[in-house]
mmCIF file of N, CA and C in Angstrom:
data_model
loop_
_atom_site.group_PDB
_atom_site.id
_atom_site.type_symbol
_atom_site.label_atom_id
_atom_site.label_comp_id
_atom_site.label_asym_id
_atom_site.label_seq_id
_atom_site.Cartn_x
_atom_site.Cartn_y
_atom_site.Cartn_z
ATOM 1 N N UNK A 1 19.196 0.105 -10.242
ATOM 2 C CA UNK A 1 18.639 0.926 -9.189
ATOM 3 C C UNK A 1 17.240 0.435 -8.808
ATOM 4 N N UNK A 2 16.337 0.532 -9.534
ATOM 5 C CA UNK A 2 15.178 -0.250 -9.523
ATOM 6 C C UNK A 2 14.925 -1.800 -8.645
ATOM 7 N N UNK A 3 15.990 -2.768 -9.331
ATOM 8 C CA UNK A 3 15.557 -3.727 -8.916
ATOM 9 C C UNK A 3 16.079 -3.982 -7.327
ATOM 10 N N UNK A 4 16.794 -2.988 -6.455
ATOM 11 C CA UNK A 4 17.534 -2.744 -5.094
ATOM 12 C C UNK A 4 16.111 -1.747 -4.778
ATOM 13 N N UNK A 5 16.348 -0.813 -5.161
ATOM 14 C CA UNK A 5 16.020 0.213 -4.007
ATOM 15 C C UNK A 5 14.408 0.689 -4.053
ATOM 16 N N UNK A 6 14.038 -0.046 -5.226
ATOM 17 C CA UNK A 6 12.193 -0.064 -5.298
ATOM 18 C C UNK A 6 11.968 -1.403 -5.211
ATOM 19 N N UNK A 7 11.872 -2.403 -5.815
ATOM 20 C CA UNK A 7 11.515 -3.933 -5.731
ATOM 21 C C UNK A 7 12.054 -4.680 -4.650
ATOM 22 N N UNK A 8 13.322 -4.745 -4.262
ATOM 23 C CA UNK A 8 13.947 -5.306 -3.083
ATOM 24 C C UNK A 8 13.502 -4.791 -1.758
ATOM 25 N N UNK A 9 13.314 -3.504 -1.469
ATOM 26 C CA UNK A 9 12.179 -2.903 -0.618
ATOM 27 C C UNK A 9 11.472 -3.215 0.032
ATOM 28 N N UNK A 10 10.497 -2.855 -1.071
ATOM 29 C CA UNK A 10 9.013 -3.617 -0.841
ATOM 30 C C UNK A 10 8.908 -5.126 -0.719
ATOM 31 N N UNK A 11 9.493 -5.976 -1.693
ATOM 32 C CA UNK A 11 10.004 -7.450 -1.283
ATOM 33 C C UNK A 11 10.277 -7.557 0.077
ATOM 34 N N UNK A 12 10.987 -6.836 1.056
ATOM 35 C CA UNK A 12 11.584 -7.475 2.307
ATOM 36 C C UNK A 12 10.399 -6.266 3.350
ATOM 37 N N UNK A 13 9.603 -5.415 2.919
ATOM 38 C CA UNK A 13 9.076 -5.145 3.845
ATOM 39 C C UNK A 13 7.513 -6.415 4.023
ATOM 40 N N UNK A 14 7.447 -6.422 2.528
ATOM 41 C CA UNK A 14 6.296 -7.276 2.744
ATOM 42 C C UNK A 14 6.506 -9.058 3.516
ATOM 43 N N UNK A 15 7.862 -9.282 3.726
ATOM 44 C CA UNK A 15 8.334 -10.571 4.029
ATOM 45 C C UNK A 15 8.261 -9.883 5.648
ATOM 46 N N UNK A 16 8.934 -8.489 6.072
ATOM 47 C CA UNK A 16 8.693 -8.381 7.515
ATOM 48 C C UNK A 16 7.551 -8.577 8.083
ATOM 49 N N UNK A 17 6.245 -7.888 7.239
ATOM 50 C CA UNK A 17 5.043 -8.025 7.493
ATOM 51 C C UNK A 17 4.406 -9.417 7.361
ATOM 52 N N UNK A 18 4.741 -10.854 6.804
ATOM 53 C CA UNK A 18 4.208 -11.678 7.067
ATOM 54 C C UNK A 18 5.407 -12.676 8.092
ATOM 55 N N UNK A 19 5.925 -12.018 8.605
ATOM 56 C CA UNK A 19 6.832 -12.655 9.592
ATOM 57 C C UNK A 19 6.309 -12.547 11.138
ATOM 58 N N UNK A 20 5.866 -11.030 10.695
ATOM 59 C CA UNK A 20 5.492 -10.281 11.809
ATOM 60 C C UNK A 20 6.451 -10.072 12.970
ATOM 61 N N UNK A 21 7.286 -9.131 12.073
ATOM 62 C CA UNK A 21 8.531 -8.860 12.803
ATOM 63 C C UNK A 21 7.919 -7.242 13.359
ATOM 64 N N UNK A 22 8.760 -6.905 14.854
ATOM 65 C CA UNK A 22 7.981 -5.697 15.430
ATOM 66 C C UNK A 22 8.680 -4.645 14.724
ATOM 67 N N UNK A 23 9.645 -4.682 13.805
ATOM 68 C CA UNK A 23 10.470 -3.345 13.609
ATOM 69 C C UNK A 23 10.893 -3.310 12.009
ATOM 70 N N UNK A 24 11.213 -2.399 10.876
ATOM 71 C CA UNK A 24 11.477 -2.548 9.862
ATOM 72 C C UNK A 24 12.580 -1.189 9.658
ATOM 73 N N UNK A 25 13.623 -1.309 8.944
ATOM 74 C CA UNK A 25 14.769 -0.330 8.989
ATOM 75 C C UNK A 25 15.206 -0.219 7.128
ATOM 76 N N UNK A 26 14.755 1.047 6.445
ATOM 77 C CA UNK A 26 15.449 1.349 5.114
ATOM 78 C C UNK A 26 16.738 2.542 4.914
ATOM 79 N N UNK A 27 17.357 1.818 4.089
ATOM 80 C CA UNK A 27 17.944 3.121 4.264
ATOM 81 C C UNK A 27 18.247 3.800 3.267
ATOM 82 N N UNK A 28 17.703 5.083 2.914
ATOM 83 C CA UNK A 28 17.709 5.553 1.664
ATOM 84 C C UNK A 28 18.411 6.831 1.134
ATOM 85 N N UNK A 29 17.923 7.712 0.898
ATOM 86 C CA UNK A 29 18.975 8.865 0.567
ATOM 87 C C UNK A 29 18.630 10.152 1.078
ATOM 88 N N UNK A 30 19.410 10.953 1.471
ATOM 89 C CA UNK A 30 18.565 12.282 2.233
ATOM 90 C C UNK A 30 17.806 12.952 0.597
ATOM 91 N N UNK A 31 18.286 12.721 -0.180
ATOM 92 C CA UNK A 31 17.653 13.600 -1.371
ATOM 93 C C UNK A 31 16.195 13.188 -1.721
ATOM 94 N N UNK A 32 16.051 12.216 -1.220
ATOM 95 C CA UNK A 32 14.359 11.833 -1.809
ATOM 96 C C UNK A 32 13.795 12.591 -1.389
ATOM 97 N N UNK A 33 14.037 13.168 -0.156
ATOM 98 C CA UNK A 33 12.932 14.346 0.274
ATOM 99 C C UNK A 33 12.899 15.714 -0.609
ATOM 100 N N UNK A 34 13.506 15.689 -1.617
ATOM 101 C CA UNK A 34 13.900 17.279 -2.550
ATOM 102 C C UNK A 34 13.674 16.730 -3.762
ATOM 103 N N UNK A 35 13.203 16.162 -3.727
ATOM 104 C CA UNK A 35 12.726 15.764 -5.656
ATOM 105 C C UNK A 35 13.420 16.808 -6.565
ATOM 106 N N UNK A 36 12.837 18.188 -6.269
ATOM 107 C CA UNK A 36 13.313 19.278 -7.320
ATOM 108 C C UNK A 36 14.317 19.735 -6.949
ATOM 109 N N UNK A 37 15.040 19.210 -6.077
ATOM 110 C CA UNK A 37 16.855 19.913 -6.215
ATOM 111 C C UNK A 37 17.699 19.424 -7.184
ATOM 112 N N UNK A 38 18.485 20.250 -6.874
ATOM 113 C CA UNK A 38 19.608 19.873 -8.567
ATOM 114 C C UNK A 38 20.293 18.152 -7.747
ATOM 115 N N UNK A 39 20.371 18.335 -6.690
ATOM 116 C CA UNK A 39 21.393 17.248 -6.380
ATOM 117 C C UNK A 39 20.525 15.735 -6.162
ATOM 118 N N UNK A 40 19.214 15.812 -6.478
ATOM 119 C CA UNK A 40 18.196 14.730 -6.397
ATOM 120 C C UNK A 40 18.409 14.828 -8.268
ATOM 121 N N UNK A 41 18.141 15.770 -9.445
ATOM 122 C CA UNK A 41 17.772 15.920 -10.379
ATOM 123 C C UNK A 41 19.270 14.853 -10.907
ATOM 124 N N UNK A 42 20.664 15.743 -10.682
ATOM 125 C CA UNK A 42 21.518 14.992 -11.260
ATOM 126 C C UNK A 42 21.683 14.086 -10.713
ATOM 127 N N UNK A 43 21.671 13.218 -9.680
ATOM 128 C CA UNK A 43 21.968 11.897 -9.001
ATOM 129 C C UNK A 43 20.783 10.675 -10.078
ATOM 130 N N UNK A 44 19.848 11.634 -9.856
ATOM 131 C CA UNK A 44 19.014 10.710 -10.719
ATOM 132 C C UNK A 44 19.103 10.077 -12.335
ATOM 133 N N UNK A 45 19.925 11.423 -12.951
ATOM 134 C CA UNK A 45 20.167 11.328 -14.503
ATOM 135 C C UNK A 45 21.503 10.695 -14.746
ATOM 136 N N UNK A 46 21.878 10.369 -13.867
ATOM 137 C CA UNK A 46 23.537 9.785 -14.025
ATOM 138 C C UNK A 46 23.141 8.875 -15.129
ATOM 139 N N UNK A 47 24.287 8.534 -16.108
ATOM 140 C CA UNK A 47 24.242 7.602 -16.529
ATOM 141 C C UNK A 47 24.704 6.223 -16.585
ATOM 142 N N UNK A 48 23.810 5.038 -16.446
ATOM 143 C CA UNK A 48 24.732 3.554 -16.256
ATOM 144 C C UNK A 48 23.697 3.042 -15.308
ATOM 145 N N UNK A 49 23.982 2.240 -13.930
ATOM 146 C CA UNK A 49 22.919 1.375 -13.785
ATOM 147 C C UNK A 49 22.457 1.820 -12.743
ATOM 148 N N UNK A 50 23.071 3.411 -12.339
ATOM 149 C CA UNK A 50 22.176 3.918 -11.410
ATOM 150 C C UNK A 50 21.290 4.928 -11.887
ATOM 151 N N UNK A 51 21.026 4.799 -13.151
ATOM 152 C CA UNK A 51 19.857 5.911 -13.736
ATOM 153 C C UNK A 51 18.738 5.788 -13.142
ATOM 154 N N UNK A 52 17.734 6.702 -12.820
ATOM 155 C CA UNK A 52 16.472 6.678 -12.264
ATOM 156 C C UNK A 52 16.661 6.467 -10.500
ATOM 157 N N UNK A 53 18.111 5.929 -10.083
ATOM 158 C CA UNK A 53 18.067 5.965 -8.353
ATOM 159 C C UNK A 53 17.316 6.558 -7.581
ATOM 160 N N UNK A 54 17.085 7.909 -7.636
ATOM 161 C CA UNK A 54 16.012 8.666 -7.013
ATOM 162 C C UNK A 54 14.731 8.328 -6.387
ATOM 163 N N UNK A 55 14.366 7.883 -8.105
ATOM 164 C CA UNK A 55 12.930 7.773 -8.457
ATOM 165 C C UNK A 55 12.776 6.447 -7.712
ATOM 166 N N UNK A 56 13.571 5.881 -7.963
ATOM 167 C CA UNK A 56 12.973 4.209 -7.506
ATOM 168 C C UNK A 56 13.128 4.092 -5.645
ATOM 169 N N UNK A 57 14.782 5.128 -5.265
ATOM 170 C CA UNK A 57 14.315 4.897 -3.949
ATOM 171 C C UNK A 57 12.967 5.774 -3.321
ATOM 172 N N UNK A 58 12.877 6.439 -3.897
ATOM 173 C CA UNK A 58 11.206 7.654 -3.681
ATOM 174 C C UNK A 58 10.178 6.722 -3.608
ATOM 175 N N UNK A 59 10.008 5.303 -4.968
ATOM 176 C CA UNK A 59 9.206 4.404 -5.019
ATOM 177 C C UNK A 59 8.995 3.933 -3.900
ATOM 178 N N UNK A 60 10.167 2.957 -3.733
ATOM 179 C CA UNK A 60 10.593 2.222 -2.596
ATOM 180 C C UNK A 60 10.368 2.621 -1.349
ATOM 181 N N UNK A 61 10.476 3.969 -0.924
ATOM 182 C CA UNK A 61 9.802 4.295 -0.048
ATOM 183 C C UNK A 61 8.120 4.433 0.260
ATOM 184 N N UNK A 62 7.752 4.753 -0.819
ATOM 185 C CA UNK A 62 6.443 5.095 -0.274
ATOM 186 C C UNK A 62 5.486 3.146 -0.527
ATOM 187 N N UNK A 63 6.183 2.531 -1.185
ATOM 188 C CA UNK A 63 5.550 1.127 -0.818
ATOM 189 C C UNK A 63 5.603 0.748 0.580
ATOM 190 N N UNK A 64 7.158 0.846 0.899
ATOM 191 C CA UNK A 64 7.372 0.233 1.902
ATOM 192 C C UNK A 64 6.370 0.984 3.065
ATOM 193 N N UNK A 65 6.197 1.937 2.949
ATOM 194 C CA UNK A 65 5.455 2.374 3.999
ATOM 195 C C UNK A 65 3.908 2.105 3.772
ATOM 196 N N UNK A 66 3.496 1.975 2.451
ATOM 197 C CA UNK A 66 1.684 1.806 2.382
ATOM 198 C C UNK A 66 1.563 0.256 3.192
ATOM 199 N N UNK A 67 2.541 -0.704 2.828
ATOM 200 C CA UNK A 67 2.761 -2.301 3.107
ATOM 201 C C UNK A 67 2.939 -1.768 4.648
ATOM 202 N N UNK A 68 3.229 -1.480 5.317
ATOM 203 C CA UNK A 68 3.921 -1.576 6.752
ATOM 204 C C UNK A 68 3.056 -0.664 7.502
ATOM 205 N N UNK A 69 2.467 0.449 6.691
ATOM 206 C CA UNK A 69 1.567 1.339 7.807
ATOM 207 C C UNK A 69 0.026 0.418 8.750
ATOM 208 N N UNK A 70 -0.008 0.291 7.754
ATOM 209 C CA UNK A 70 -1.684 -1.429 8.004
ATOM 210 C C UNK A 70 -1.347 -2.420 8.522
ATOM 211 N N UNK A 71 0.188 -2.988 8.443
ATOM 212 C CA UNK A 71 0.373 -3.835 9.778
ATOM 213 C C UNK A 71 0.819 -3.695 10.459
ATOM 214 N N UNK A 72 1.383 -2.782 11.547
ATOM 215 C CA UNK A 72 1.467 -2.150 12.568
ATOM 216 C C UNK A 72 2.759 -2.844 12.745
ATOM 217 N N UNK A 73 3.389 -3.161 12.023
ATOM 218 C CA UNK A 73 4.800 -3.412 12.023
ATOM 219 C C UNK A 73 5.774 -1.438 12.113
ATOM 220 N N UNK A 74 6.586 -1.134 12.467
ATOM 221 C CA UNK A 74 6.970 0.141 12.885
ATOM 222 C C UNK A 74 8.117 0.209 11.981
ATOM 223 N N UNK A 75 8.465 1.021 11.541
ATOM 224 C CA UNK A 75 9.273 1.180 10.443
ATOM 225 C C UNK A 75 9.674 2.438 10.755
ATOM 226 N N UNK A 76 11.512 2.434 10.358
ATOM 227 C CA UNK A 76 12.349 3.449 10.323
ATOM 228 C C UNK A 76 13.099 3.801 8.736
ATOM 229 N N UNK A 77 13.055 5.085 8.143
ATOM 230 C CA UNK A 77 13.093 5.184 6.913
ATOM 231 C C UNK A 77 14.708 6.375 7.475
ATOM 232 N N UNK A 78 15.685 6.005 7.167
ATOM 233 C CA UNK A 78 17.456 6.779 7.079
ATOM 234 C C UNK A 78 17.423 7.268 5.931
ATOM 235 N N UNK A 79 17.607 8.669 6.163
ATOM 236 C CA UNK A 79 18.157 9.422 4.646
ATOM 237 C C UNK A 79 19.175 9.782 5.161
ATOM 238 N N UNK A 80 20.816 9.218 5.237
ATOM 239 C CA UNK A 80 21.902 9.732 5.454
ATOM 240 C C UNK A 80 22.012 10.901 4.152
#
């Protein structure tokens, strides 16, 4: 989970930003926005190699956006 949805992230936002591409697109989970719901809590505790998913796309988001807000690259964040 980690090495996709927090490290891979930020990896390709910071590659948009020295490309200087005008647009950036993630797509992540509607639950990051509910940290304390049960359905963010158990998605997160699963066990196997999506343990911590949550957390890391929560990460992943808020890099991608500190990296992308300062270069005026425009970024779209999908929580299907």
């Amino acid at each position: 989970a980690k090495a996709i949805d927090e490290i891979a992230a930020i990896t390709a936002a910071k590659a948009c930003k020295l490309a200087g591409l005008p647009k950036y697109v993630l797509i992540s989970s509607g639950g990051v926005a509910r940290p304390g719901s049960l359905g963010y809590l158990a998605t997160n505790w699963m066990p196997g190699p999506t343990w911590g998913i949550m957390d890391a796309k929560a990460r992943g988001e808020e890099g991608v956006k500190a990296i992308l807000r300062e270069s005026g690259t425009r970024y779209t964040i999908l929580r299907p």
